[in-house]
One Martini backbone bead per residue (centre of mass of N, CA, C, O) as a GRO file, in nm:
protein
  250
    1UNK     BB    1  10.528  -1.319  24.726
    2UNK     BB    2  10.494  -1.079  24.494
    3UNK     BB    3  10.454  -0.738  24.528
    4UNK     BB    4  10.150  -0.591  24.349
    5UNK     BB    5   9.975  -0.413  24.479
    6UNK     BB    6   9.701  -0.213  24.451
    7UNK     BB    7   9.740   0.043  24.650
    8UNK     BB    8   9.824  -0.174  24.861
    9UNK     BB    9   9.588  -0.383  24.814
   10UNK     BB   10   9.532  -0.663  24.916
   11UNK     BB   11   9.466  -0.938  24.766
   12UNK     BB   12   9.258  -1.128  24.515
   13UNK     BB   13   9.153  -1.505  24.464
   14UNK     BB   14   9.038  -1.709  24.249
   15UNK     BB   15   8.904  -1.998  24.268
   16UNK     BB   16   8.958  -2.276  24.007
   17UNK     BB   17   8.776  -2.586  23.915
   18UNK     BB   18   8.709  -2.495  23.633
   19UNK     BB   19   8.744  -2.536  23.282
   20UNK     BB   20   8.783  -2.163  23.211
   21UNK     BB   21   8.842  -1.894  23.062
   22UNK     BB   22   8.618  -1.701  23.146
   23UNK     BB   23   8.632  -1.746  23.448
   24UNK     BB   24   8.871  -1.556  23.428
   25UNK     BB   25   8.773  -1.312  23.312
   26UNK     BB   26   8.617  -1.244  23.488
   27UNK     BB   27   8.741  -1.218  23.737
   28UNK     BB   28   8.935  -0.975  23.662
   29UNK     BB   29   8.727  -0.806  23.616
   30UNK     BB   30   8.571  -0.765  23.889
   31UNK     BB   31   8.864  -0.761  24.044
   32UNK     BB   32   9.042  -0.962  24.068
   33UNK     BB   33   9.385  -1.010  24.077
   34UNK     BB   34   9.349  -1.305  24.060
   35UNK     BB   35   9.446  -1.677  24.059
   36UNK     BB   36   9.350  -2.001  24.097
   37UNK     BB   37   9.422  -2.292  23.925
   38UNK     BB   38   9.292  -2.624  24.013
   39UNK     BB   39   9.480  -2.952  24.021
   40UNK     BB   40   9.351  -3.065  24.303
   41UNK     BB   41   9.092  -2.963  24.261
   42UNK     BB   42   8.856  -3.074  24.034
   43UNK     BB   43   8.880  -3.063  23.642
   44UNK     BB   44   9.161  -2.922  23.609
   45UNK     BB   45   9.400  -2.975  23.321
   46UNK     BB   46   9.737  -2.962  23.251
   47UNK     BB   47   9.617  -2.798  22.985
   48UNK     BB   48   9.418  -2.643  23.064
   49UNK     BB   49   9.559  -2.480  23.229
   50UNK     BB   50   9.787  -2.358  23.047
   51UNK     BB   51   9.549  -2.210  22.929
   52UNK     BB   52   9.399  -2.065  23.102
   53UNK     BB   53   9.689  -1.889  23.171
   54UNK     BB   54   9.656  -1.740  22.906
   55UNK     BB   55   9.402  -1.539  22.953
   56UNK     BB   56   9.605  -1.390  23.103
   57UNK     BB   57   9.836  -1.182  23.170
   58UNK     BB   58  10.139  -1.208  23.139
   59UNK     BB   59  10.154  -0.963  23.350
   60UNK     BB   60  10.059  -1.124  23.626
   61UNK     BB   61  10.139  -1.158  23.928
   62UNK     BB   62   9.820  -1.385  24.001
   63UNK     BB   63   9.885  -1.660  23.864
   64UNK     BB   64   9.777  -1.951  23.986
   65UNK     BB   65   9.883  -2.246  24.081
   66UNK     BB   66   9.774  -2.559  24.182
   67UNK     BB   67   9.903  -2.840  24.276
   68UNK     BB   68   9.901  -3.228  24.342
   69UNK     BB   69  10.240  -3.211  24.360
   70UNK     BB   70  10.593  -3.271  24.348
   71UNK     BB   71  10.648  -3.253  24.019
   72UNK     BB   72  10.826  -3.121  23.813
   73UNK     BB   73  10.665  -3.125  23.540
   74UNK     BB   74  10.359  -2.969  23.568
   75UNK     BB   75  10.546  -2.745  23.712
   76UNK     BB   76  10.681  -2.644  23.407
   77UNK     BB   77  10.440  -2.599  23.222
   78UNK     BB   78  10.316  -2.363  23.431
   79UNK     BB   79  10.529  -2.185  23.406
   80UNK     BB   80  10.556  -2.177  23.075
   81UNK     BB   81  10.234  -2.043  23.050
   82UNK     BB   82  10.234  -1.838  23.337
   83UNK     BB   83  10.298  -1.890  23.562
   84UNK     BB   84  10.371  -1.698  23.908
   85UNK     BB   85  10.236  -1.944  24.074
   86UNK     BB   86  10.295  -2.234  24.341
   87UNK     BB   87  10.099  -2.450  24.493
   88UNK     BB   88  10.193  -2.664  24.762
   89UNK     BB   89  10.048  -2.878  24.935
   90UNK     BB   90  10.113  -3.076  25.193
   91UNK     BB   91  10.349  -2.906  25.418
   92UNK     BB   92  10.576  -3.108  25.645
   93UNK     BB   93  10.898  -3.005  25.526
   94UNK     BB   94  11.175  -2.876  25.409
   95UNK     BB   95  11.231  -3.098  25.208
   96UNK     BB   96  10.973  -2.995  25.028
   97UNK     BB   97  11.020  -2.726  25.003
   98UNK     BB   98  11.314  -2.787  24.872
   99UNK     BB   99  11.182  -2.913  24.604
  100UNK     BB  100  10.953  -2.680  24.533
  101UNK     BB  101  11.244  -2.484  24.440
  102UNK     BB  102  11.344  -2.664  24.242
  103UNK     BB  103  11.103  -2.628  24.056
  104UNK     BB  104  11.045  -2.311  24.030
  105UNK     BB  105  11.380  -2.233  24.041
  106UNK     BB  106  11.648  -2.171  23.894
  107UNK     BB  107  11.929  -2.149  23.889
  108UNK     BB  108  12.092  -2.053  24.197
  109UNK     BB  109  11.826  -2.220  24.327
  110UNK     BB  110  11.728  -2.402  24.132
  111UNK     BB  111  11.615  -2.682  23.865
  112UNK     BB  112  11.484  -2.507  23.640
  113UNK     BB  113  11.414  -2.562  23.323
  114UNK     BB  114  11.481  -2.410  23.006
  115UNK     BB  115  11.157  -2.350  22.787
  116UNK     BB  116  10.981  -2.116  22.715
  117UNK     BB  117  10.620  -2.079  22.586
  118UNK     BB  118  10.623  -1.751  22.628
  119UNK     BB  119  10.671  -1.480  22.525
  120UNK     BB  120  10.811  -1.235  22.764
  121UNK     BB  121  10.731  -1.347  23.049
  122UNK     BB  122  11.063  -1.204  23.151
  123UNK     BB  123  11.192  -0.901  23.253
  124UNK     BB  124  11.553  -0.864  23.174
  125UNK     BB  125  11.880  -0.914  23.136
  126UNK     BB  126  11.793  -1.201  23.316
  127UNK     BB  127  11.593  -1.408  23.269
  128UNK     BB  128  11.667  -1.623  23.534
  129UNK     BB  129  11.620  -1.388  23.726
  130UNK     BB  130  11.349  -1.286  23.655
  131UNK     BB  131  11.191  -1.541  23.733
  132UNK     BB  132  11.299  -1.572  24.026
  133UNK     BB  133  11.113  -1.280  24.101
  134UNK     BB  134  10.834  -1.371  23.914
  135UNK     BB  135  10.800  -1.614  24.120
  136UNK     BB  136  10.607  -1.788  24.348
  137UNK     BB  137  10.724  -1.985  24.636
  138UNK     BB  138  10.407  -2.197  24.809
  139UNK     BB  139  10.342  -2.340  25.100
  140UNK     BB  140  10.114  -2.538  25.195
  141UNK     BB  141   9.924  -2.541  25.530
  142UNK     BB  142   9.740  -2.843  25.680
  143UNK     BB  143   9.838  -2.921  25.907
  144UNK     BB  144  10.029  -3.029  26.209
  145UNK     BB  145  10.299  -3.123  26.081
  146UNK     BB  146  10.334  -2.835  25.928
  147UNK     BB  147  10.317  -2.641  26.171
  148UNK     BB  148  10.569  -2.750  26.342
  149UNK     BB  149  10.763  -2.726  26.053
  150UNK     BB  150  10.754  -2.443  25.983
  151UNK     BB  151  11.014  -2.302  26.025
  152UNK     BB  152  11.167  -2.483  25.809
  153UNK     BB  153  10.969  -2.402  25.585
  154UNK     BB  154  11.013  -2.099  25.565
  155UNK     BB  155  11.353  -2.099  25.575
  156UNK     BB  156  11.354  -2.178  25.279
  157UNK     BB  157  11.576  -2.108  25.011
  158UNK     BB  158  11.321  -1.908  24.823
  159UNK     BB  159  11.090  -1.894  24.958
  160UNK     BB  160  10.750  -1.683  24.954
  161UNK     BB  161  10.545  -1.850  25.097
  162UNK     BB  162  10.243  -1.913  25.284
  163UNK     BB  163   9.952  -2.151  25.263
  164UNK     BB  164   9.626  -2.184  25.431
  165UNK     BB  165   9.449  -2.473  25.493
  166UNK     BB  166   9.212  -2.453  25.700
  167UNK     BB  167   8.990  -2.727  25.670
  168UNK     BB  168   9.228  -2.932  25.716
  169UNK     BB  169   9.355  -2.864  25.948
  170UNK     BB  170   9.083  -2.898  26.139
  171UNK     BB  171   9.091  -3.201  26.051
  172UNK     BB  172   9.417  -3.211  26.211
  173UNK     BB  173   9.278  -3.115  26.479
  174UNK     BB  174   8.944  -3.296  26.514
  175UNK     BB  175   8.775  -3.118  26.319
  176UNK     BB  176   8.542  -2.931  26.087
  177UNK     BB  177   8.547  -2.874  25.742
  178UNK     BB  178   8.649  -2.604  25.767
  179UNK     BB  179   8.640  -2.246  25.789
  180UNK     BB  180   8.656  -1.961  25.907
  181UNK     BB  181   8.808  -1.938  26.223
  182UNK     BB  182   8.795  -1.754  26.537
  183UNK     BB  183   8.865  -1.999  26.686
  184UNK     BB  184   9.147  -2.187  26.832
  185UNK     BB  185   9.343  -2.352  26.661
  186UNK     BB  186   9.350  -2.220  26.392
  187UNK     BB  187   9.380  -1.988  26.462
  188UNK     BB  188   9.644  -1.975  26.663
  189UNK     BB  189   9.790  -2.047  26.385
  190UNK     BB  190   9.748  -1.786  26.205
  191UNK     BB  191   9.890  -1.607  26.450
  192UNK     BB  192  10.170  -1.784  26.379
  193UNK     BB  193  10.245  -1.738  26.129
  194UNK     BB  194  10.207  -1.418  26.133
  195UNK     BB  195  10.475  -1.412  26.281
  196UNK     BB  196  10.694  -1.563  26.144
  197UNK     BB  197  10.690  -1.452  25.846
  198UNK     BB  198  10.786  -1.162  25.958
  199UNK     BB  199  11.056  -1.260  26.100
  200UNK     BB  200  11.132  -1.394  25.765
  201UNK     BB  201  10.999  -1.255  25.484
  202UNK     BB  202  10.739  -1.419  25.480
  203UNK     BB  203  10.391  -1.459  25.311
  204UNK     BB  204  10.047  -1.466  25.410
  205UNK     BB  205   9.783  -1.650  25.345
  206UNK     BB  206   9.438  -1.772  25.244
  207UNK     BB  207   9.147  -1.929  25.268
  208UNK     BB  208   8.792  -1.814  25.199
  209UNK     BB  209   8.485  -1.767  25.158
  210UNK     BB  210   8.465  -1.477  25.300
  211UNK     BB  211   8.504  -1.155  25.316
  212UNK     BB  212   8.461  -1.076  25.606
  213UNK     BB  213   8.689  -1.250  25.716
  214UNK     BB  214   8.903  -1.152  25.530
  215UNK     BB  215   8.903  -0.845  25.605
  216UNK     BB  216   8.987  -0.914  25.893
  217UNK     BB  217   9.241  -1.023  25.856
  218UNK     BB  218   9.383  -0.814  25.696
  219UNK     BB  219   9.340  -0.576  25.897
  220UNK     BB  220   9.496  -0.731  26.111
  221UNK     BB  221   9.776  -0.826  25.970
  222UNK     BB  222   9.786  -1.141  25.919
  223UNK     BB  223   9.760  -1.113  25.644
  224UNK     BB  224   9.880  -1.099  25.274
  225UNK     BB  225   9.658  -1.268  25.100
  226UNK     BB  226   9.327  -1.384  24.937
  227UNK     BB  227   9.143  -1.664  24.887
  228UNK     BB  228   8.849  -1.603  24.727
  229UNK     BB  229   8.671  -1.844  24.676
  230UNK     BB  230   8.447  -2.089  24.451
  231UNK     BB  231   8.350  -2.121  24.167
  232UNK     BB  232   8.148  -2.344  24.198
  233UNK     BB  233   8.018  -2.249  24.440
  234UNK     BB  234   7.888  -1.996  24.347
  235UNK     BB  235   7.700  -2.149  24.150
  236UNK     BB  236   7.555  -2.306  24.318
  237UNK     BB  237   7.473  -2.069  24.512
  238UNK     BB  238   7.296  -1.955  24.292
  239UNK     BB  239   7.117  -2.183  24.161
  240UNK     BB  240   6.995  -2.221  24.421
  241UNK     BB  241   6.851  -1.922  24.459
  242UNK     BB  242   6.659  -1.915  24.188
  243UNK     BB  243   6.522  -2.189  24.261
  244UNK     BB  244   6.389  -2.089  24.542
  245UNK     BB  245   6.238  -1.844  24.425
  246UNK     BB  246   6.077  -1.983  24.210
  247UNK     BB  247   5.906  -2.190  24.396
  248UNK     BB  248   5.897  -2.094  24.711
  249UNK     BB  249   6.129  -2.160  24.878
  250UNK     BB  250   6.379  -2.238  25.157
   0.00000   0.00000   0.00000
């Protein structure tokens, strides 16, 4: 990740399910950091997604997409777009991440094709220079064998950032699919990784429900950006919750 956080406050990114502009203007009204757009779960397609990135200040260091593999097409139409980082999931091995840099950066670090889609989207003397400063590739770790492979992935020679996926996590750990774990094995790694990445200069992510358990984390300096809620989630339950009100339901 780029660091370019406001008076030192470490960012927050809402995920984006929802395939609207205006779900991303609202989140950065109310203050968000920035943005995930995710095209790996919920509606939001390749064409979607690149309009929605353009709702976003072009100069918006926390533009972000996940993709749903490492494709570098679909990978290079959103870096075209605007987006400042790419989120590839279950990322298992240096391989995977070396894949990964080759489509995020240009040539010098990767093998990203040159064709901007939106003017002046990176300032410098050197578009290509600018652009490999100004995207951040980062490798989301969710499983058991992404975690032992940290290592060679961390050190993977361009990578920016480690995002860890809780829930599969969880899941690849034979425990149940859910985040914000206090404790176990879950936590366990993310205080390995929080070793890990600042001994190699790469910072690390996470996904989280809670408010209250993302800033426990970020306090005690375990992670050093989170993505906070998920559009859907947030909707459902408001809904669920007006319509207990109005009914005078438990």
């Amino acid at each position: 990740m780029k660091w370019d956080s406001r008076g030192g406050r470490p960012p927050a990114l809402l995920h984006q399910a929802i395939p609207s502009l205006s779900v991303t203007e609202w989140a950065l009204a109310a203050g968000y950091d920035g943005v995930v757009v995710d095209l790996q779960h919920g509606e939001v397609g390749l064409e979607a997604a690149c309009t929605m990135l353009r709702a976003a200040p072009r100069d918006s260091a926390y533009s972000y997409a996940r993709v749903g593999s490492l494709d570098p097409a679909p990978i290079l139409r959103l870096l075209d777009s605007g987006a400042r980082g790419i989120i590839a999931p279950t990322i298992e091995s240096g391989e995977q991440a070396r894949m990964l840099v080759e489509a995020t950066k240009y040539p010098g670090v990767g093998n990203r094709s040159l064709g901007p889609s939106r003017p002046a989207l990176y300032k410098g003397e050197s578009y290509t220079e600018a652009g490999n400063r100004a995207v951040s590739t980062i490798a989301q770790i969710e499983t058991v064998a992404g975690l032992k492979n940290a290592e060679e992935i961390v050190t993977t020679p361009g990578l920016d950032s480690i995002y860890i996926g809780p829930a599969d996590l969880a899941v690849s750990f034979g425990l149940p699919g859910r985040g914000d774990w206090e404790d176990g094995p879950v936590r366990e790694a993310i205080v390995h990784l929080a070793a890990l990445t600042r001994e190699h200069g790469v910072t690390l992510g996470i996904y989280s429900g809670s408010g209250t358990y993302a800033a426990d984390l970020l306090d005690r300096e375990l992670v050093d950006y989170v993505g906070l809620g998920i559009d859907l989630v947030f909707l459902s339950r408001a809904a669920q919750e007006s319509i207990k009100t109005l009914r005078g339901t438990e």
